[in-house]
Short mmCIF file of C-alpha atoms in Angstrom, two decimals:
data_model
loop_
_atom_site.label_atom_id
_atom_site.label_comp_id
_atom_site.label_asym_id
_atom_site.label_seq_id
_atom_site.Cartn_x
_atom_site.Cartn_y
_atom_site.Cartn_z
CA MET A 1 145.50 2.03 -40.73
CA ILE A 2 145.70 -1.11 -38.78
CA ARG A 3 144.26 -0.99 -35.23
CA VAL A 4 146.40 -2.82 -32.66
CA LYS A 5 144.33 -3.85 -29.24
CA ASN A 6 145.89 -4.88 -25.79
CA LEU A 7 149.62 -4.03 -26.88
CA ARG A 8 151.27 -4.81 -23.03
CA VAL A 9 154.43 -2.99 -22.54
CA PRO A 10 156.42 -3.21 -19.34
CA TYR A 11 156.03 0.29 -17.28
CA ASP A 12 159.98 0.65 -17.64
CA ALA A 13 160.30 -0.22 -21.01
CA VAL A 14 163.35 1.49 -23.01
CA ARG A 15 162.19 0.68 -26.43
CA SER A 16 159.87 2.80 -28.53
CA VAL A 17 156.13 1.86 -29.03
CA GLU A 18 157.17 1.90 -32.70
CA GLU A 19 159.74 -0.59 -32.22
CA LEU A 20 157.35 -2.93 -29.78
CA VAL A 21 154.40 -2.76 -32.45
CA ALA A 22 156.74 -3.48 -35.25
CA GLN A 23 157.78 -6.67 -33.12
CA ARG A 24 153.82 -7.30 -32.51
CA LEU A 25 153.19 -7.16 -36.33
CA HIS A 26 156.28 -9.12 -37.28
CA LEU A 27 157.66 -6.40 -39.14
CA SER A 28 160.96 -4.33 -39.61
CA PRO A 29 160.61 -0.90 -37.57
CA CYS A 30 161.41 0.70 -41.22
CA ALA A 31 158.11 -0.74 -42.28
CA VAL A 32 156.03 0.98 -39.74
CA HIS A 33 155.41 4.45 -41.16
CA GLY A 34 153.17 6.11 -38.35
CA VAL A 35 151.81 5.36 -34.89
CA ILE A 36 148.75 7.13 -33.21
CA VAL A 37 147.95 6.28 -29.70
CA VAL A 38 144.42 5.62 -29.23
CA HIS A 39 144.33 4.46 -25.80
CA LYS A 40 146.79 4.02 -22.84
CA ALA A 41 146.15 2.57 -19.44
CA LEU A 42 148.45 1.41 -16.43
CA ASP A 43 147.54 -2.17 -15.17
CA ALA A 44 149.09 -2.10 -11.74
CA ARG A 45 147.10 -5.07 -10.57
CA CYS A 46 150.32 -7.36 -9.81
CA ARG A 47 148.53 -10.66 -9.73
CA CYS A 48 150.57 -13.68 -9.03
CA GLY A 49 153.78 -11.70 -10.12
CA THR A 50 152.44 -10.21 -13.12
CA PRO A 51 154.49 -6.92 -13.67
CA ILE A 52 153.23 -3.60 -14.04
CA THR A 53 152.39 -2.63 -17.56
CA TRP A 54 151.15 -0.05 -19.80
CA VAL A 55 148.43 -1.20 -22.25
CA TYR A 56 148.02 0.47 -25.28
CA THR A 57 145.68 0.53 -28.32
CA LEU A 58 147.36 1.68 -31.61
CA ASP A 59 146.26 2.83 -34.76
CA VAL A 60 149.47 1.90 -37.02
CA GLN A 61 150.25 2.83 -40.72
CA VAL A 62 152.68 0.21 -42.42
CA GLU A 63 153.82 -1.24 -45.63
CA GLY A 64 151.70 -3.98 -47.08
CA GLU A 65 148.47 -3.17 -44.99
CA ARG A 66 146.27 -5.83 -46.68
CA ALA A 67 149.23 -8.54 -46.34
CA VAL A 68 149.82 -8.09 -42.79
CA LEU A 69 145.82 -7.92 -42.03
CA ALA A 70 145.29 -11.25 -44.03
CA ARG A 71 148.54 -12.92 -42.03
CA PHE A 72 146.79 -11.83 -38.71
CA ARG A 73 142.72 -12.64 -39.75
CA ARG A 74 142.28 -14.85 -36.76
CA ASP A 75 143.89 -12.47 -34.33
CA VAL A 76 141.14 -10.55 -32.29
CA GLY A 77 143.77 -8.12 -31.33
CA ILE A 78 144.73 -6.96 -34.82
CA ALA A 79 141.92 -5.35 -37.33
CA THR A 80 141.16 -2.66 -39.74
CA ALA A 81 141.12 1.01 -37.81
CA PRO A 82 137.44 2.06 -37.81
CA PRO A 83 136.99 5.30 -39.80
CA ALA A 84 136.60 8.46 -37.70
CA GLU A 85 133.26 9.86 -37.58
CA PRO A 86 132.94 13.67 -38.74
CA PHE A 87 131.27 15.88 -36.17
CA VAL A 88 129.32 18.54 -37.80
CA ILE A 89 127.83 21.81 -36.16
CA PRO A 90 124.91 22.87 -38.33
CA ARG A 91 125.00 26.60 -39.16
CA ILE A 92 121.90 28.68 -38.32
CA GLY A 93 119.43 29.33 -41.43
CA GLY A 94 117.67 31.97 -42.41
CA CYS A 95 114.32 30.76 -40.59
CA ALA A 96 116.50 31.26 -37.09
CA LYS A 97 115.52 34.91 -36.61
CA VAL A 98 111.65 33.62 -37.12
CA LEU A 99 111.62 31.26 -34.29
CA CYS A 100 114.41 32.99 -32.00
CA LYS A 101 114.14 37.06 -31.82
CA HIS A 102 117.10 37.46 -29.67
CA ARG A 103 120.52 35.99 -29.46
CA PRO A 104 120.85 32.80 -27.16
CA VAL A 105 121.87 33.63 -23.53
CA VAL A 106 124.22 31.11 -21.40
CA VAL A 107 124.05 31.57 -17.87
CA GLY A 108 127.22 30.42 -16.10
CA PHE A 109 130.74 29.83 -17.46
CA GLY A 110 131.63 26.31 -16.53
CA PRO A 111 132.37 23.29 -18.46
CA ALA A 112 128.57 23.03 -19.38
CA GLY A 113 128.33 26.79 -20.16
CA ILE A 114 131.65 26.99 -21.96
CA PHE A 115 130.80 24.28 -24.37
CA ALA A 116 126.92 25.32 -25.04
CA ALA A 117 128.52 28.65 -25.99
CA TRP A 118 131.62 27.16 -27.89
CA VAL A 119 128.69 25.13 -30.11
CA LEU A 120 126.49 28.17 -30.52
CA ALA A 121 129.52 30.14 -31.46
CA ARG A 122 130.57 27.72 -34.18
CA ALA A 123 127.00 27.62 -35.35
CA GLY A 124 127.02 31.40 -35.99
CA ALA A 125 124.50 32.04 -33.08
CA ALA A 126 126.71 34.86 -31.46
CA PRO A 127 125.86 33.57 -27.83
CA LEU A 128 125.95 36.24 -24.82
CA VAL A 129 127.21 34.48 -21.96
CA LEU A 130 126.52 35.75 -18.38
CA GLU A 131 128.75 34.71 -15.50
CA ARG A 132 128.41 36.02 -12.02
CA GLY A 133 131.90 35.53 -11.17
CA GLN A 134 135.09 36.89 -12.48
CA ASP A 135 137.41 35.81 -15.04
CA VAL A 136 140.00 33.40 -14.28
CA GLU A 137 142.95 35.77 -13.84
CA ARG A 138 140.90 38.16 -11.39
CA ARG A 139 139.34 34.96 -9.64
CA THR A 140 142.75 33.22 -8.88
CA ARG A 141 143.86 36.25 -7.31
CA ASP A 142 140.72 36.35 -5.11
CA VAL A 143 140.97 32.53 -4.34
CA ALA A 144 144.60 32.89 -3.36
CA ARG A 145 143.78 35.76 -1.21
CA PHE A 146 141.12 33.96 0.56
CA TRP A 147 143.43 30.86 1.28
CA GLN A 148 146.11 33.33 2.65
CA THR A 149 144.21 35.64 4.62
CA GLY A 150 140.64 33.98 5.23
CA VAL A 151 138.83 37.10 3.69
CA LEU A 152 135.92 35.39 1.13
CA ASP A 153 134.80 37.15 -1.74
CA PRO A 154 131.01 35.50 -2.25
CA ALA A 155 131.33 36.91 -5.82
CA SER A 156 134.63 35.33 -6.64
CA ASN A 157 135.72 32.09 -5.31
CA VAL A 158 136.32 28.63 -5.66
CA GLN A 159 132.61 28.03 -6.96
CA PHE A 160 131.96 30.75 -8.88
CA GLY A 161 133.91 32.52 -11.92
CA GLU A 162 135.22 31.54 -15.39
CA GLY A 163 135.72 27.76 -15.37
CA GLY A 164 133.50 26.84 -12.84
CA ALA A 165 134.26 24.79 -9.70
CA GLY A 166 136.32 22.44 -11.87
CA ALA A 167 139.04 25.34 -12.44
CA PHE A 168 140.20 24.62 -8.79
CA SER A 169 140.22 21.17 -9.02
CA ASP A 170 142.30 18.03 -10.07
CA GLY A 171 140.93 18.62 -13.60
CA LYS A 172 139.89 15.15 -14.18
CA LEU A 173 138.49 14.44 -17.60
CA THR A 174 137.26 11.05 -16.91
CA ALA A 175 133.55 10.11 -17.57
CA ARG A 176 131.40 7.22 -17.96
CA SER A 177 129.77 8.19 -21.32
CA SER A 178 131.32 6.69 -24.48
CA ASP A 179 129.40 9.35 -26.83
CA PRO A 180 131.70 10.11 -29.74
CA ARG A 181 131.35 13.64 -29.09
CA MET A 182 133.55 13.42 -26.19
CA ARG A 183 136.47 13.49 -28.76
CA GLU A 184 135.60 16.97 -29.95
CA ILE A 185 135.59 18.10 -26.40
CA THR A 186 139.02 16.72 -25.82
CA GLU A 187 140.16 18.12 -29.10
CA ALA A 188 138.91 21.39 -28.13
CA PHE A 189 140.84 21.34 -24.66
CA ILE A 190 144.18 20.42 -26.52
CA ALA A 191 143.54 23.37 -28.90
CA ALA A 192 143.39 25.49 -26.04
CA GLY A 193 146.39 24.39 -24.48
CA ALA A 194 145.70 21.04 -22.74
CA PRO A 195 148.52 18.33 -22.95
CA GLU A 196 147.75 16.09 -25.91
CA GLU A 197 148.14 13.07 -23.74
CA ILE A 198 144.65 13.55 -22.58
CA ARG A 199 143.50 12.13 -26.11
CA PHE A 200 144.71 8.66 -25.07
CA LEU A 201 144.93 8.20 -21.41
CA ARG A 202 142.44 6.25 -19.59
CA LYS A 203 142.49 8.55 -16.68
CA PRO A 204 143.38 12.00 -18.02
CA HIS A 205 143.65 14.96 -16.08
CA ILE A 206 144.77 18.42 -16.78
CA GLY A 207 145.50 19.83 -13.34
CA THR A 208 144.15 23.32 -11.95
CA ASP A 209 147.36 25.16 -13.26
CA ILE A 210 147.05 24.39 -17.02
CA LEU A 211 143.21 24.32 -16.63
CA ARG A 212 143.09 27.94 -15.85
CA THR A 213 145.01 28.67 -19.17
CA VAL A 214 142.71 26.53 -21.26
CA VAL A 215 139.36 28.00 -20.16
CA LYS A 216 140.78 31.69 -20.79
CA ASN A 217 141.63 30.48 -24.33
CA LEU A 218 138.28 28.70 -24.81
CA ARG A 219 136.69 32.16 -23.81
CA ALA A 220 138.90 33.70 -26.48
CA ALA A 221 137.68 31.27 -29.07
CA ILE A 222 134.23 32.06 -28.23
CA ILE A 223 134.58 35.78 -28.52
CA ARG A 224 136.35 35.45 -31.77
CA LEU A 225 133.60 33.60 -33.45
CA GLY A 226 131.11 36.10 -32.27
CA GLY A 227 130.06 35.48 -28.76
CA THR A 228 130.03 38.02 -25.76
CA VAL A 229 131.30 37.00 -22.48
CA ARG A 230 130.34 39.07 -19.30
CA PHE A 231 131.73 38.63 -16.04
CA GLY A 232 130.14 39.85 -12.82
CA ALA A 233 126.88 39.58 -14.33
CA GLN A 234 124.54 37.72 -12.00
CA VAL A 235 121.28 36.61 -13.01
CA THR A 236 118.86 37.54 -10.43
CA GLY A 237 115.30 36.99 -11.85
CA ALA A 238 113.59 35.07 -14.87
CA ALA A 239 110.42 36.06 -16.54
CA LEU A 240 107.92 33.27 -18.01
CA GLN A 241 105.53 34.36 -20.47
CA GLU A 242 102.85 31.86 -21.92
CA GLY A 243 104.85 28.86 -20.63
CA ARG A 244 108.22 29.78 -22.03
CA ILE A 245 111.34 31.91 -20.97
CA ALA A 246 110.84 35.51 -22.13
CA ALA A 247 113.51 37.43 -20.04
CA LEU A 248 116.24 37.75 -17.46
CA THR A 249 117.15 40.11 -14.89
CA VAL A 250 120.86 40.85 -14.28
CA GLY A 251 121.82 42.52 -11.06
CA ALA A 252 119.50 44.93 -9.32
CA ALA A 253 117.54 45.90 -12.67
CA GLU A 254 118.96 45.33 -15.89
CA ARG A 255 116.39 43.42 -18.11
CA ILE A 256 117.74 41.25 -20.83
CA PRO A 257 115.12 39.84 -23.40
CA ALA A 258 115.76 36.43 -24.09
CA ASP A 259 113.74 33.47 -25.48
CA THR A 260 116.65 30.87 -25.50
CA VAL A 261 118.38 30.52 -22.47
CA PHE A 262 121.21 27.74 -21.36
CA LEU A 263 121.31 27.58 -17.79
CA GLY A 264 124.46 26.29 -16.29
CA THR A 265 124.83 27.93 -12.97
CA GLY A 266 126.65 25.21 -11.06
CA HIS A 267 125.73 23.32 -7.88
CA SER A 268 126.62 26.04 -5.31
CA ALA A 269 124.18 28.75 -6.94
CA ARG A 270 121.77 28.40 -3.98
CA ASP A 271 120.38 31.72 -4.66
CA THR A 272 119.70 31.07 -8.15
CA TYR A 273 117.74 27.88 -7.26
CA ALA A 274 115.67 29.83 -5.05
CA MET A 275 114.97 32.39 -7.52
CA LEU A 276 113.78 29.73 -10.37
CA HIS A 277 111.76 27.88 -7.77
CA GLU A 278 109.92 31.09 -6.91
CA ALA A 279 109.61 31.98 -10.75
CA GLY A 280 107.65 28.69 -11.06
CA LEU A 281 110.27 26.06 -12.44
CA ARG A 282 109.81 22.74 -11.27
CA ILE A 283 112.68 21.46 -9.18
CA GLN A 284 113.22 17.97 -7.67
CA PRO A 285 115.25 17.05 -4.56
CA LYS A 286 117.80 14.56 -5.28
CA ALA A 287 120.35 12.15 -3.48
CA PHE A 288 124.12 13.37 -2.89
CA ALA A 289 126.61 12.59 -0.61
CA ILE A 290 128.59 14.21 1.93
CA GLY A 291 131.55 13.71 4.16
CA VAL A 292 135.32 14.63 4.76
CA ARG A 293 138.81 14.73 2.96
CA ILE A 294 141.28 12.24 4.10
CA GLU A 295 144.96 12.78 3.69
CA HIS A 296 147.94 10.48 3.29
CA PRO A 297 151.37 10.67 2.42
CA GLN A 298 151.59 9.98 -1.47
CA ALA A 299 154.58 7.64 -0.88
CA PHE A 300 152.05 5.39 0.94
CA ILE A 301 149.59 5.25 -1.83
CA ASP A 302 152.34 4.56 -4.23
CA ARG A 303 153.62 1.50 -2.08
CA MET A 304 150.09 0.16 -1.81
CA GLN A 305 149.10 0.51 -5.52
CA TYR A 306 152.86 -0.30 -7.20
CA GLY A 307 154.52 -2.62 -4.53
CA THR A 308 158.36 -2.59 -4.97
CA ALA A 309 157.87 -0.86 -8.03
CA ALA A 310 156.80 2.46 -5.99
CA GLY A 311 159.10 5.44 -6.38
CA SER A 312 160.00 4.62 -10.28
CA PRO A 313 160.22 7.64 -12.56
CA HIS A 314 158.48 5.52 -15.06
CA LEU A 315 155.37 5.67 -12.70
CA PRO A 316 152.88 8.53 -12.14
CA ALA A 317 151.56 9.32 -8.62
CA ALA A 318 149.25 6.53 -7.85
CA ASP A 319 145.64 7.10 -7.18
CA TYR A 320 143.08 4.69 -5.55
CA ALA A 321 138.99 4.19 -5.37
CA VAL A 322 137.25 2.44 -2.40
CA ALA A 323 133.71 1.76 -1.96
CA ASP A 324 131.49 0.11 0.82
CA ARG A 325 127.88 -0.81 1.13
CA ASP A 326 126.97 -0.39 4.97
CA ASP A 327 124.91 -3.25 6.05
CA ALA A 328 123.31 -1.65 8.97
CA GLY A 329 121.96 1.54 7.11
CA GLY A 330 122.27 0.50 3.24
CA ARG A 331 124.18 3.64 2.73
CA GLY A 332 127.12 3.76 0.12
CA VAL A 333 130.37 4.80 1.32
CA TYR A 334 133.05 5.84 -1.07
CA SER A 335 136.05 7.69 -2.38
CA PHE A 336 135.12 10.56 -4.42
CA CYS A 337 137.70 13.10 -6.32
CA MET A 338 140.91 11.50 -5.53
CA CYS A 339 143.72 14.01 -5.93
CA PRO A 340 147.21 12.30 -6.17
CA GLY A 341 150.04 14.85 -5.25
CA GLY A 342 147.78 17.50 -4.35
CA MET A 343 145.95 19.61 -1.41
CA VAL A 344 142.80 19.96 0.31
CA VAL A 345 141.31 23.66 -0.66
CA ALA A 346 138.91 25.92 1.13
CA ALA A 347 135.91 25.94 -1.31
CA ALA A 348 133.46 28.14 0.37
CA SER A 349 130.99 30.48 -1.51
CA GLU A 350 128.92 31.94 1.48
CA GLU A 351 130.25 33.64 4.67
CA GLY A 352 129.69 31.94 7.66
CA ARG A 353 129.91 28.53 5.96
CA LEU A 354 132.85 26.28 5.29
CA VAL A 355 133.27 23.81 2.77
CA THR A 356 136.41 21.77 1.47
CA ASN A 357 137.36 20.10 -1.79
CA GLY A 358 140.41 18.67 -3.45
CA MET A 359 142.95 20.03 -5.68
CA SER A 360 146.03 19.00 -7.99
CA ASN A 361 148.42 20.63 -10.38
CA TYR A 362 149.30 18.78 -13.55
CA ARG A 363 152.63 17.30 -12.05
CA ARG A 364 150.70 15.71 -8.79
CA ASP A 365 153.91 16.74 -6.85
CA SER A 366 152.86 17.72 -3.61
CA SER A 367 153.79 14.52 -1.64
CA VAL A 368 150.27 14.33 -0.25
CA ALA A 369 147.28 12.43 -1.35
CA ASN A 370 143.79 13.40 -0.70
CA SER A 371 140.19 12.27 -1.61
CA ALA A 372 136.81 12.68 -0.40
CA LEU A 373 135.09 10.15 1.73
CA LEU A 374 131.27 10.56 1.17
CA VAL A 375 128.32 9.02 2.58
CA GLN A 376 124.95 8.91 0.64
CA VAL A 377 122.14 11.05 1.90
CA SER A 378 118.79 11.24 0.39
CA PRO A 379 115.78 13.56 0.48
CA ALA A 380 114.50 11.40 3.39
CA ASP A 381 117.14 12.98 5.32
CA TRP A 382 115.90 16.48 5.03
CA GLY A 383 111.92 15.91 4.67
CA GLY A 384 111.92 15.65 0.93
CA ASP A 385 111.29 19.37 -0.14
CA ALA A 386 112.52 20.70 -3.19
CA LEU A 387 115.15 22.97 -1.59
CA GLY A 388 115.48 21.04 1.39
CA GLY A 389 119.14 19.58 0.33
CA ILE A 390 120.43 23.23 0.28
CA ARG A 391 119.37 23.68 3.69
CA PHE A 392 120.71 20.38 4.97
CA GLN A 393 124.06 21.24 3.35
CA ARG A 394 124.20 24.78 4.82
CA ASP A 395 123.70 23.34 8.47
CA MET A 396 126.73 21.13 8.08
CA GLU A 397 128.65 24.04 6.75
CA GLU A 398 127.90 26.35 9.67
CA ARG A 399 128.65 23.96 12.19
CA ALA A 400 132.09 23.19 10.50
CA PHE A 401 132.78 27.03 10.43
CA CYS A 402 132.10 27.49 14.00
CA LEU A 403 133.97 24.40 14.98
CA GLY A 404 136.77 25.66 12.63
CA GLY A 405 137.03 28.88 15.00
CA GLY A 406 134.93 31.27 12.74
CA ASP A 407 137.68 32.41 10.63
CA TYR A 408 137.60 29.82 7.80
CA ARG A 409 140.09 27.26 9.38
CA ALA A 410 138.64 23.71 9.10
CA PRO A 411 137.75 21.49 11.70
CA VAL A 412 140.40 18.40 11.53
CA GLN A 413 140.39 15.01 13.17
CA SER A 414 142.67 12.05 13.19
CA VAL A 415 141.14 8.44 12.10
CA GLY A 416 142.11 7.25 15.51
CA ASP A 417 140.04 9.94 17.36
CA PHE A 418 137.11 9.56 15.02
CA LEU A 419 137.06 5.92 15.59
CA THR A 420 137.28 5.79 19.30
CA GLY A 421 135.47 8.98 20.13
CA GLY A 422 138.10 11.39 20.86
CA PHE A 423 139.27 14.63 19.55
CA GLY A 424 142.32 16.91 19.90
CA SER A 425 145.11 14.76 18.68
CA SER A 426 147.36 16.90 16.30
CA ASP A 427 150.33 14.52 15.73
CA PHE A 428 149.51 13.46 12.18
CA ALA A 429 151.36 11.41 9.63
CA VAL A 430 151.11 14.41 7.10
CA THR A 431 150.49 18.14 7.89
CA PRO A 432 147.22 18.94 6.58
CA THR A 433 147.17 20.92 3.71
CA TYR A 434 143.95 22.77 3.92
CA ALA A 435 144.63 26.56 3.72
CA PRO A 436 143.91 29.00 5.45
CA GLY A 437 144.53 26.35 8.56
CA VAL A 438 143.05 23.58 10.57
CA ARG A 439 141.89 23.22 14.17
CA PRO A 440 141.58 20.08 16.13
CA ALA A 441 137.78 19.39 16.46
CA ASP A 442 135.28 16.42 16.42
CA LEU A 443 133.87 15.72 13.04
CA ARG A 444 131.04 14.13 14.51
CA ALA A 445 129.65 17.26 15.45
CA VAL A 446 129.60 18.23 12.00
CA LEU A 447 128.27 15.20 10.42
CA PRO A 448 124.76 13.64 11.17
CA GLU A 449 125.18 10.47 12.93
CA ALA A 450 123.35 8.56 10.35
CA CYS A 451 126.65 9.22 8.17
CA THR A 452 129.28 9.25 10.79
CA ALA A 453 128.36 5.37 11.87
CA PRO A 454 128.49 4.08 8.24
CA LEU A 455 131.83 6.07 7.72
CA ALA A 456 133.59 4.65 10.70
CA ARG A 457 132.38 1.10 9.78
CA ALA A 458 133.92 1.56 6.35
CA LEU A 459 137.18 2.94 7.32
CA ARG A 460 137.71 -0.21 9.62
CA ARG A 461 136.84 -2.33 6.89
CA TRP A 462 139.10 -0.77 4.43
CA GLU A 463 141.93 -0.75 6.98
CA GLN A 464 141.77 -4.66 6.95
CA ARG A 465 141.93 -4.70 3.39
CA MET A 466 144.49 -2.05 2.90
CA PRO A 467 146.74 -2.00 6.46
CA GLY A 468 147.57 1.68 6.94
CA PHE A 469 144.80 3.10 5.04
CA ALA A 470 142.73 4.11 8.29
CA ALA A 471 145.83 4.26 10.50
CA PRO A 472 145.34 6.34 13.55
CA ASP A 473 147.48 9.21 12.78
CA ILE A 474 145.82 9.76 9.45
CA PRO A 475 144.07 13.28 9.32
CA MET A 476 140.47 13.85 7.95
CA THR A 477 139.31 17.36 7.39
CA GLY A 478 135.68 18.32 6.96
CA VAL A 479 133.26 19.16 5.55
CA GLU A 480 132.60 17.75 2.19
CA SER A 481 129.30 18.97 1.35
CA ARG A 482 129.16 19.77 -2.38
CA SER A 483 129.80 16.64 -4.03
CA SER A 484 126.96 17.10 -6.67
CA ALA A 485 123.79 19.26 -7.01
CA PRO A 486 121.03 18.86 -4.15
CA CYS A 487 118.25 19.15 -6.61
CA ARG A 488 117.63 18.69 -10.31
CA ILE A 489 115.84 21.20 -12.58
CA VAL A 490 113.25 18.97 -14.43
CA ARG A 491 113.70 18.99 -18.08
CA ASP A 492 112.29 16.95 -21.14
CA PRO A 493 114.48 14.05 -21.61
CA VAL A 494 114.26 14.61 -25.63
CA THR A 495 114.44 18.56 -26.10
CA MET A 496 116.33 19.09 -22.99
CA GLU A 497 114.30 22.18 -22.26
CA SER A 498 112.55 22.64 -18.83
CA VAL A 499 109.12 20.97 -18.65
CA SER A 500 108.28 24.71 -16.91
CA ALA A 501 109.38 26.89 -19.66
CA ALA A 502 109.88 26.38 -23.19
CA GLY A 503 113.46 27.73 -24.47
CA LEU A 504 115.08 27.21 -21.18
CA TYR A 505 117.68 24.54 -21.30
CA PRO A 506 118.66 23.29 -17.80
CA ILE A 507 122.32 21.95 -18.44
CA GLY A 508 125.37 20.51 -16.40
CA GLU A 509 126.14 19.58 -12.90
CA GLY A 510 123.96 22.40 -11.28
CA ALA A 511 120.88 21.32 -12.89
CA GLY A 512 121.54 17.71 -11.79
CA TYR A 513 122.60 16.42 -15.11
CA ALA A 514 126.32 15.70 -14.74
CA GLY A 515 128.99 14.91 -12.45
CA GLY A 516 132.54 15.97 -13.59
CA ILE A 517 133.99 18.32 -16.27
CA MET A 518 133.41 16.03 -19.21
CA SER A 519 129.99 15.00 -18.61
CA ALA A 520 129.05 18.45 -17.91
CA ALA A 521 130.68 19.95 -20.93
CA LEU A 522 128.88 17.00 -22.86
CA ASP A 523 125.73 18.05 -21.45
CA GLY A 524 126.04 21.58 -22.57
CA MET A 525 127.23 20.62 -25.97
CA LYS A 526 124.02 18.26 -26.27
CA ALA A 527 121.84 21.17 -25.54
CA ALA A 528 123.17 23.36 -27.73
CA LEU A 529 122.82 20.87 -30.44
CA ALA A 530 119.38 20.00 -29.60
CA PHE A 531 118.34 23.99 -29.93
CA LEU A 532 120.39 24.12 -33.37
CA GLY A 533 118.41 20.98 -34.46
CA LYS A 534 115.03 22.59 -33.78
CA ILE A 535 115.81 25.75 -35.54
CA GLN A 536 116.90 24.32 -38.64
#
């Protein structure tokens, strides 16, 4: 196979990739016997009149491969395709039962828990999964009822249940890591029903509608391989003995002996953090970010990114990323979890506290774009104690709940009012998409002043660079308080076990070691592989 890099194709090209790569290699199309898309990214920078293009990396099977490579030996964009590295999951050997008396337990069935269990099941370890929430079908019904009526189920919601918080998001599969094991996660998603394009797109996403089917199919695969998945099984206690995990308590009294536990509870399991802290696990406070959800007409974002090409059926709904460093306080202000063609959703998990998040379906066709605009906060903002970040979040969420009217309507404010010190305007550029509904309020009464001032300054600067982005009639909904975990369960960087309890593997976003679906899935996979390597 020949790898062809940086093949630029006009976004509205009608010729096939096979024809275009044949032209690049100076071959007849019939000499190209196969093309695999390795990478595909949209370049919409439009500098100096440069047209919008798709940029491909392709692996190509051709006639006379050696001759073609010889002819292009000085071309840095054409070379022999590298061989794929095999991914091997070791099978559990006979000594495993000596080192581990009990089957491994996975707590939490979000991305980290799913892929820890997936690796363990493939290794023949028959993992037991304990998920406090419900299966994705029931969970979807419970969430829909909450959005329609404002009646929250604290045990089954956007934060808790099969698939984790990512099951009600945009389903983005981007990650900074270049770990080759990412490929196995992608292939597992595709085998479970995700679109094949996630294999090569630079910014792949599944969408919450497809992701729900994917996680259900991953669960079925784990069960076929010998795993067990229990829903409505909240871990309420952890017993340590001689410096290692010995047992878990589920519900009020069920005791499960356990000498290997993968803890992937997610960043909203506040009662679990408290229980682990009381049990003696070392937990550190960590920085995170808080803010609001801003909404624009998707057509405006498309024009901002694509110019005159906006509206073309050949282009996806545009996204954006903005960032600012506030000179006055040194805090970072940035967009997060931008959802093209999506909606703002109610993401509360505790009664009397209100949280927002963003979500898109696969087609991203709601006509409204939304993104979090976040301001960095650190342990210094709440006194530095291990669980103080949770208290800090709860205070904001309670204020948001009250300002929204106490029925899970969310406080909303126009950018114009936010910047000028007023509130009450409701003539917005787009109708706020948050359900159960919104109520005009002053978001400065929700967020601390140390965050509202940097956010206001950043909005003014972004408006200068992107006219219309911070127009007076653009709505902002609050509060976005759970962008990442407020604390970290400390673990050994090599073994991935808790420094306080051998056999306990804190994993994923809730443990403080990941920041999205793919990075959390990779973290769970790596922890399971570390355990399997230990018992071989």
